[in-house]
PDB file of C-alpha atoms in Angstrom:
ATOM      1  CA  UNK A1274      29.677   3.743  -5.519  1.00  0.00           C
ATOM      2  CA  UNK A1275      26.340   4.422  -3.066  1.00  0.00           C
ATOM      3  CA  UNK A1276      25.539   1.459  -1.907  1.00  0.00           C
ATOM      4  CA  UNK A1277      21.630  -0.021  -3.269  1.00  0.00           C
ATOM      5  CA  UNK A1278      18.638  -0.932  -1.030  1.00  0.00           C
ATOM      6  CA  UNK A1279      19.055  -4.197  -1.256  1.00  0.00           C
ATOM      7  CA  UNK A1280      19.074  -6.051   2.438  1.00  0.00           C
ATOM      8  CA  UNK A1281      20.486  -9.516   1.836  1.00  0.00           C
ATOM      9  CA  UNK A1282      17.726 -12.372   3.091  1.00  0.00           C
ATOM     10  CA  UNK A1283      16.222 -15.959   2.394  1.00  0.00           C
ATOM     11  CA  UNK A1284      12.446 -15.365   2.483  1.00  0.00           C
ATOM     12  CA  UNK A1285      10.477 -16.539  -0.221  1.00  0.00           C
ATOM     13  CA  UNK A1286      10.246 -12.746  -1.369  1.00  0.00           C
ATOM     14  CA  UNK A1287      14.142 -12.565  -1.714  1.00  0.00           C
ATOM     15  CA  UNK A1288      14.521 -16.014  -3.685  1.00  0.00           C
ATOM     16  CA  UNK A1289      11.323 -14.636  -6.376  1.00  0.00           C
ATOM     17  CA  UNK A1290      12.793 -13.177  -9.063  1.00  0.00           C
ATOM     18  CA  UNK A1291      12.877  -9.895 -10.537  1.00  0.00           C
ATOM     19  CA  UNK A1292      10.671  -9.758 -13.089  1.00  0.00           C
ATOM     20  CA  UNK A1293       8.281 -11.547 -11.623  1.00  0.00           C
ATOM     21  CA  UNK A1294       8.318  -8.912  -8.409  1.00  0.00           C
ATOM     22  CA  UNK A1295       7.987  -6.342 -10.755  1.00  0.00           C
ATOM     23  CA  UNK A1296       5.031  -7.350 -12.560  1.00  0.00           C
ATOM     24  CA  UNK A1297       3.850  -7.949  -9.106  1.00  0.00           C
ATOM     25  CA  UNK A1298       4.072  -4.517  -8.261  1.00  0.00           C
ATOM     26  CA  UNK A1299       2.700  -3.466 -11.332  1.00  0.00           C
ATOM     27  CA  UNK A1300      -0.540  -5.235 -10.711  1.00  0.00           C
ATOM     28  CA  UNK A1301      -0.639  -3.931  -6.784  1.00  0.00           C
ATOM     29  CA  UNK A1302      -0.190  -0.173  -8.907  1.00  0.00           C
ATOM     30  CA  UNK A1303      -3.343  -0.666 -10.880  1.00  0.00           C
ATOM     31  CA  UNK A1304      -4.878  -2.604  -8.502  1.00  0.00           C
ATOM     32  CA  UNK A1305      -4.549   0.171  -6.104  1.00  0.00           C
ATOM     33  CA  UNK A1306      -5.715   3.153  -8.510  1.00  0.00           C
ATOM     34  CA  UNK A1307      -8.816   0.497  -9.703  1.00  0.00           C
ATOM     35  CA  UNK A1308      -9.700   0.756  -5.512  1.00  0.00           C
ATOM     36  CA  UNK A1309     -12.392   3.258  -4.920  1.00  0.00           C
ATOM     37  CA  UNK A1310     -12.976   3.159  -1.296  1.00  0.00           C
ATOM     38  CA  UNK A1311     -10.612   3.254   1.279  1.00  0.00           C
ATOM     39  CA  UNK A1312     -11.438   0.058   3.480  1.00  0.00           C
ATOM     40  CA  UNK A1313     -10.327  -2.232   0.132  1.00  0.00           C
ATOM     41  CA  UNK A1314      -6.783   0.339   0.159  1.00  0.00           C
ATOM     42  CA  UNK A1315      -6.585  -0.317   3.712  1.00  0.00           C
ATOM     43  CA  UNK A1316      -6.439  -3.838   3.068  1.00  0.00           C
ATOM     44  CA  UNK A1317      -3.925  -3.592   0.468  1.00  0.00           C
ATOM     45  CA  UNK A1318      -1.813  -1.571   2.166  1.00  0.00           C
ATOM     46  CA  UNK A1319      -1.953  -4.177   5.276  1.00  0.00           C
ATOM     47  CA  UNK A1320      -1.144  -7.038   3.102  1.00  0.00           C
ATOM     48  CA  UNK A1321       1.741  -4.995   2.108  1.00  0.00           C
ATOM     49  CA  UNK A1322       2.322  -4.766   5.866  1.00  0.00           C
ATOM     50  CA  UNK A1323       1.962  -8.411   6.142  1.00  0.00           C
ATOM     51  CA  UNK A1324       4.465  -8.982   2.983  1.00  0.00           C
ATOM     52  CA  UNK A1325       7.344  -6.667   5.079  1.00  0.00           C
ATOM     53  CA  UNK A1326       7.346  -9.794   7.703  1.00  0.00           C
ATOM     54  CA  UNK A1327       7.305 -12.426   5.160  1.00  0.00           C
ATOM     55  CA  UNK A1328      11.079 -11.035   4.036  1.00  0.00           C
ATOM     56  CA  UNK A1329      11.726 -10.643   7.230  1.00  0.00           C
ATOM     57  CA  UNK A1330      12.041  -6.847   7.813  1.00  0.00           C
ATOM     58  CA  UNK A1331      10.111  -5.562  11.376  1.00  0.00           C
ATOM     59  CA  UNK A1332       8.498  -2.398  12.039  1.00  0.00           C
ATOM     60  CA  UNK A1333      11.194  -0.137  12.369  1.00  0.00           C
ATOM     61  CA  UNK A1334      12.079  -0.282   8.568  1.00  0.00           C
ATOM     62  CA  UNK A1335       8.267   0.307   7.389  1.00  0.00           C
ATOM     63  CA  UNK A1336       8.969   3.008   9.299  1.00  0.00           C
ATOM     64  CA  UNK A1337      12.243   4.068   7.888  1.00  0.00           C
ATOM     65  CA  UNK A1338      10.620   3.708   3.980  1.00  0.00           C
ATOM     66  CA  UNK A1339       7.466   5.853   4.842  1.00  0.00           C
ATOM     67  CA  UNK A1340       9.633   8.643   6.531  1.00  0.00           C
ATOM     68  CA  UNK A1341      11.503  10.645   4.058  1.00  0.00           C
ATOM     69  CA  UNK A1342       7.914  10.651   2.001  1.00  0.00           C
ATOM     70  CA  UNK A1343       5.434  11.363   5.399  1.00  0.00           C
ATOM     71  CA  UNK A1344       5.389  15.200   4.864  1.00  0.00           C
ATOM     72  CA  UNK A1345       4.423  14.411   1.246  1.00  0.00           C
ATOM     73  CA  UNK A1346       1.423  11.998   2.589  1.00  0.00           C
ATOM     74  CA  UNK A1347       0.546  14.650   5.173  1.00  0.00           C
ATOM     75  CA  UNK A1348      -0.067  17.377   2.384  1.00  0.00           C
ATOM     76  CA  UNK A1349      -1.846  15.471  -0.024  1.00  0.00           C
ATOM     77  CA  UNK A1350      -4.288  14.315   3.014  1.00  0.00           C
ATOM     78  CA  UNK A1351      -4.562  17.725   4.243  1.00  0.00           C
ATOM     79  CA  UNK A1352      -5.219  18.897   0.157  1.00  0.00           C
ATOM     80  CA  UNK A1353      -7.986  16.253  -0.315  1.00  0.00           C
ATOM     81  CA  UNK A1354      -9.484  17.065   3.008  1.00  0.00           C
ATOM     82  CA  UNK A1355      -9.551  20.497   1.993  1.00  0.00           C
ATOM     83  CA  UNK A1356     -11.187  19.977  -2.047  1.00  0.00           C
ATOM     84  CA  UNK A1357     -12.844  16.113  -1.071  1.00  0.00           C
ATOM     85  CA  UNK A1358     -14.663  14.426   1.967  1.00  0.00           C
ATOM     86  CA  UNK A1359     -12.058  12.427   4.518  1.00  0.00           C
ATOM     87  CA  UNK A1360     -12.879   8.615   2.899  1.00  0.00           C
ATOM     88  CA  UNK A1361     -11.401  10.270  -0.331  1.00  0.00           C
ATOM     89  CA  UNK A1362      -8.698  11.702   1.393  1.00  0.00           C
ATOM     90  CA  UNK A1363      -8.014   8.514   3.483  1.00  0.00           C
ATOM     91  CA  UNK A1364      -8.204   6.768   0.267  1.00  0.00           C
ATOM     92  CA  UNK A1365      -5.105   8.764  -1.875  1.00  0.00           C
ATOM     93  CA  UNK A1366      -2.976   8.449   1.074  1.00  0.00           C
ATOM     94  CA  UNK A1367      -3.725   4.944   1.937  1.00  0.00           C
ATOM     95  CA  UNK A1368      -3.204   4.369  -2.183  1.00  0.00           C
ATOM     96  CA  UNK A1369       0.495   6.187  -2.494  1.00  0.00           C
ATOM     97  CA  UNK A1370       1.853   4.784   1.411  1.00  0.00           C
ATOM     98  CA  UNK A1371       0.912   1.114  -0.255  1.00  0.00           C
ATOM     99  CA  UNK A1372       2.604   1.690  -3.656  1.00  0.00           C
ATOM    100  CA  UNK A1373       5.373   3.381  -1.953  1.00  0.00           C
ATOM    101  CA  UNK A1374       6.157   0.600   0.608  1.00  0.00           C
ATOM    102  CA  UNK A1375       5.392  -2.527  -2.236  1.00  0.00           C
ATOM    103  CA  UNK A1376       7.887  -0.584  -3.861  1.00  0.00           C
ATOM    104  CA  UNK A1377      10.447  -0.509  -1.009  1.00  0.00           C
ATOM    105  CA  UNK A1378       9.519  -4.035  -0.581  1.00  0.00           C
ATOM    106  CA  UNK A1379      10.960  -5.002  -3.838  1.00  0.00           C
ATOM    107  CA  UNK A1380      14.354  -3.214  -4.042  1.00  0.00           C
ATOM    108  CA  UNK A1381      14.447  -4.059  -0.356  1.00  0.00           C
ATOM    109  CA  UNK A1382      14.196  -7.669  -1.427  1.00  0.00           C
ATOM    110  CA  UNK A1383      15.783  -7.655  -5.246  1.00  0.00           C
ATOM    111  CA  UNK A1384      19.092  -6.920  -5.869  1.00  0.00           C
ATOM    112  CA  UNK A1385      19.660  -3.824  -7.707  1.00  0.00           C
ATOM    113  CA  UNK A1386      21.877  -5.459 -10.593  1.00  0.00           C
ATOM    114  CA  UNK A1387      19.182  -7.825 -11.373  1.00  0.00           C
ATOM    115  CA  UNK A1388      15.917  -4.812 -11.681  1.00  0.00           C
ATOM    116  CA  UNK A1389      18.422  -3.690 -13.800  1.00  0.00           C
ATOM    117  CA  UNK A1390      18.759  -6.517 -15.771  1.00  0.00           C
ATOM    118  CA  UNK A1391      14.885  -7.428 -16.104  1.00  0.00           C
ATOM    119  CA  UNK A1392      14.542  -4.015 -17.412  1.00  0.00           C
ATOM    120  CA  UNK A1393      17.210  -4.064 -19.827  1.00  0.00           C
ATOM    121  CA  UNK A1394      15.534  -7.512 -21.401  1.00  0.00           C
ATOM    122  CA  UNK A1395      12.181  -5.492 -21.160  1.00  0.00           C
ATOM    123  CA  UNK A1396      13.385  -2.525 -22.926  1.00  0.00           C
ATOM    124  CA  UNK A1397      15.728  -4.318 -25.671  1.00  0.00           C
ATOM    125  CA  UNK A1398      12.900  -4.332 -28.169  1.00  0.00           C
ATOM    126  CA  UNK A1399      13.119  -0.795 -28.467  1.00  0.00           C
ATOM    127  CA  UNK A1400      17.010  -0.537 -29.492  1.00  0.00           C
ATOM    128  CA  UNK A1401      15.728  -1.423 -32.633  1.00  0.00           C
ATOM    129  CA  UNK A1402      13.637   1.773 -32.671  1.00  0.00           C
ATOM    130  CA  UNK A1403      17.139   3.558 -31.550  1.00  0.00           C
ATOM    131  CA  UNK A1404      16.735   3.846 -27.755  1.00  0.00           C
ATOM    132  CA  UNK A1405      20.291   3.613 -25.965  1.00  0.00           C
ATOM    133  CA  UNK A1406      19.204   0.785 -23.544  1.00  0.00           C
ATOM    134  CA  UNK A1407      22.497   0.438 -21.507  1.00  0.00           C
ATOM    135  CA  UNK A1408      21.870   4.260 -20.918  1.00  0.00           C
ATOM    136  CA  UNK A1409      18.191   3.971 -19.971  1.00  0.00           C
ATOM    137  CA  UNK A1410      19.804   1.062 -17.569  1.00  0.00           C
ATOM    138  CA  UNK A1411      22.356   2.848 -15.706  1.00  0.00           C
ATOM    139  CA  UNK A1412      19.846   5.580 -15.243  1.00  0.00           C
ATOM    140  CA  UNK A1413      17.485   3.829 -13.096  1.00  0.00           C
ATOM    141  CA  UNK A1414      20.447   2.034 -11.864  1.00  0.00           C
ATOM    142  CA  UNK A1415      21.716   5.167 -10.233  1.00  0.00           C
ATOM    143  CA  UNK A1416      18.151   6.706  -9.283  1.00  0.00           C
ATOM    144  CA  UNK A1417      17.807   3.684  -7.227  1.00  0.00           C
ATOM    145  CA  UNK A1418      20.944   3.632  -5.984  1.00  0.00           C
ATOM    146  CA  UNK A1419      20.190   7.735  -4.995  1.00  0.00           C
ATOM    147  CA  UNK A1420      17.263   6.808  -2.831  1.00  0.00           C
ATOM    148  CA  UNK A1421      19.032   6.158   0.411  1.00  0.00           C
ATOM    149  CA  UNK A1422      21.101   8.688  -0.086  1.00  0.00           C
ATOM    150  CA  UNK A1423      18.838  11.620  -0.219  1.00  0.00           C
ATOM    151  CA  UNK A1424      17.463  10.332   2.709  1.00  0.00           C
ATOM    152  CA  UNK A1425      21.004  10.637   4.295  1.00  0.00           C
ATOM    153  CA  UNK A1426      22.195  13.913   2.981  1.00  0.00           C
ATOM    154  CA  UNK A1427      18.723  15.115   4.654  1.00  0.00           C
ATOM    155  CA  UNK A1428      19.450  13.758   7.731  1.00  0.00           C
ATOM    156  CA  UNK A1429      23.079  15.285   7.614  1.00  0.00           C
ATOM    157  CA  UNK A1430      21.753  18.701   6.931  1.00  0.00           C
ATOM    158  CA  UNK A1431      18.919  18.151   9.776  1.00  0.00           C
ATOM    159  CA  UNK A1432      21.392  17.446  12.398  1.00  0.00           C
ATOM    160  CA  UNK A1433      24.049  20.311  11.171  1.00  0.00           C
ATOM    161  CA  UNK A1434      20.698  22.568  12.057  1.00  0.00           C
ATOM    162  CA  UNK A1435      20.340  21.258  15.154  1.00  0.00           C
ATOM    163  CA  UNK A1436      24.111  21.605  15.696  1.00  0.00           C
ATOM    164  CA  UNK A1437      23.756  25.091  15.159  1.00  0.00           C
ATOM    165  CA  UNK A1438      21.097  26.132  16.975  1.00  0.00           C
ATOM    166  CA  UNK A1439      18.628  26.277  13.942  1.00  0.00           C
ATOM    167  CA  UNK A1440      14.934  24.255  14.151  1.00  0.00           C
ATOM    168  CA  UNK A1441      14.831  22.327  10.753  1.00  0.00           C
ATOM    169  CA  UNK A1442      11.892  22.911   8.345  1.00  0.00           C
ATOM    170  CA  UNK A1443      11.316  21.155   4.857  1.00  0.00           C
ATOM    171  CA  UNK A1444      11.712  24.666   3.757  1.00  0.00           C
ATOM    172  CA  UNK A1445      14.922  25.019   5.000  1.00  0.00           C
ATOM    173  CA  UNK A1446      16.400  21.472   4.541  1.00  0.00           C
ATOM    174  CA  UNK A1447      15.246  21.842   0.549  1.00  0.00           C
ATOM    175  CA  UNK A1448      17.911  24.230  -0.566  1.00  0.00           C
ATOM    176  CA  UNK A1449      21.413  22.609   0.973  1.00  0.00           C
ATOM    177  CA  UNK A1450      20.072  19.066   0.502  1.00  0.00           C
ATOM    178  CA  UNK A1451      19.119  19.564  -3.223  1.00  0.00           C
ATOM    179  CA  UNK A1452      22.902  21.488  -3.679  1.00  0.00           C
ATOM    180  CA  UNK A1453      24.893  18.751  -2.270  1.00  0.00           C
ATOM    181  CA  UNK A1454      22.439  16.399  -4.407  1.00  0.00           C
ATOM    182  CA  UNK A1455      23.566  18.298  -7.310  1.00  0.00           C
ATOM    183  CA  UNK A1456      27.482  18.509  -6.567  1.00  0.00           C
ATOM    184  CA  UNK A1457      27.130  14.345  -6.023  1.00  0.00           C
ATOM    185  CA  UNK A1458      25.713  14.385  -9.489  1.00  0.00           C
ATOM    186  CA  UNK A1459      28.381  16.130 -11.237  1.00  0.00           C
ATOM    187  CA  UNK A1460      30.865  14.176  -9.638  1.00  0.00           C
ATOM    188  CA  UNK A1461      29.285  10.962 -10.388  1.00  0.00           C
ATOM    189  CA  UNK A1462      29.178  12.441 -14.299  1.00  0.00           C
ATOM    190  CA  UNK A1463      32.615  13.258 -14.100  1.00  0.00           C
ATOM    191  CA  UNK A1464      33.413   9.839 -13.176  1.00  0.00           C
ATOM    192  CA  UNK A1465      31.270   8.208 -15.857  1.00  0.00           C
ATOM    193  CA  UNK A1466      33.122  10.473 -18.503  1.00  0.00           C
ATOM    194  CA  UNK A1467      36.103   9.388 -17.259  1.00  0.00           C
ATOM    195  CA  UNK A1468      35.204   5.656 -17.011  1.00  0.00           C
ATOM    196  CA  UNK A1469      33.752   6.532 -20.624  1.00  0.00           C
TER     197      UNK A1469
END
């Protein structure tokens, strides 16, 4: 199985549990979006920053979460600049690079089998109303669990490029990275049919 984000630790972050991280992060998400300036964002985003040493984890992995996402970030500035003023645009990026590394933070800090878990307690209510919980489960189970990895097929397909004399684009990375994505899938489905 892909291995999870989890990074094993004994911060006060890594001994909170689950459900209380999450709710966490669902305040920081409204909290965030409630933010209309981009000073205030700034200074969530830093005590995110600040909440990366707590656990433990140095520069190099803020670094490492905000990667695979930067060319996203760049756009969206570059699309606000364009329709907005540059506080607004400073403000949506400075918004999403927060929620996106508070995120990190917890499955950085939380092990995968317990968000699991805390969402499966969450969601039971609604079996009553006929939703399949342990499927709902295993779902975000494996989209978590896919994270890394389509960071790592991208990186694969980067340096094959290289290798072969090509200079990598997003354009051209998106096709063979989003194939292999998609043969991992049906082999992952075959192995859940089989498993039953």
């Amino acid at each position: 199985m892909i291995a999870g984000l989890y990074r094993a630790g004994d911060s006060p972050l890594h001994r909170m549990g689950a459900g209380r991280k999450l709710l966490a992060l669902l305040a920081a998400g409204t909290l965030v979006f409630a933010i209309g300036s981009p000073w205030p964002a700034a200074g969530v985003l830093a005590l995110v920053l600040a909440l990366y040493g707590v656990a433990g984890f140095g520069p190099r992995l803020v670094l490492r979460q905000l990667r695979p996402v930067a060319v996203v970030l760049a756009v969206l500035f570059a699309a606000q600049l364009w329709l907005a003023t540059p506080g607004e645009a400073a403000l949506v990026v400075l918004r999403f690079a927060a929620l996106i590394l508070a995120a990190g933070l917890v499955t950085l800090t939380t092990r995968t089998a317990d968000l699991v878990a805390v969402i499966e307690r969450g969601l039971s209510p609604l079996s009553r109303l006929g939703l399949d919980v342990a499927k709902v489960s295993l779902a975000i189970s494996l989209t978590i669990r896919f994270i890394p990895t389509i960071g790592q097929i991208a990186g694969e397909v980067r340096e094959a490029q290289v290798a072969r004399g090509r200079r990598p684009s997003p354009l051209t990375l998106v096709v063979p990275v989003i194939i292999r994505l998609l043969k991992m899938a049906d082999e992952i489905a075959e192995a859940i049919d089989a498993r039953s």
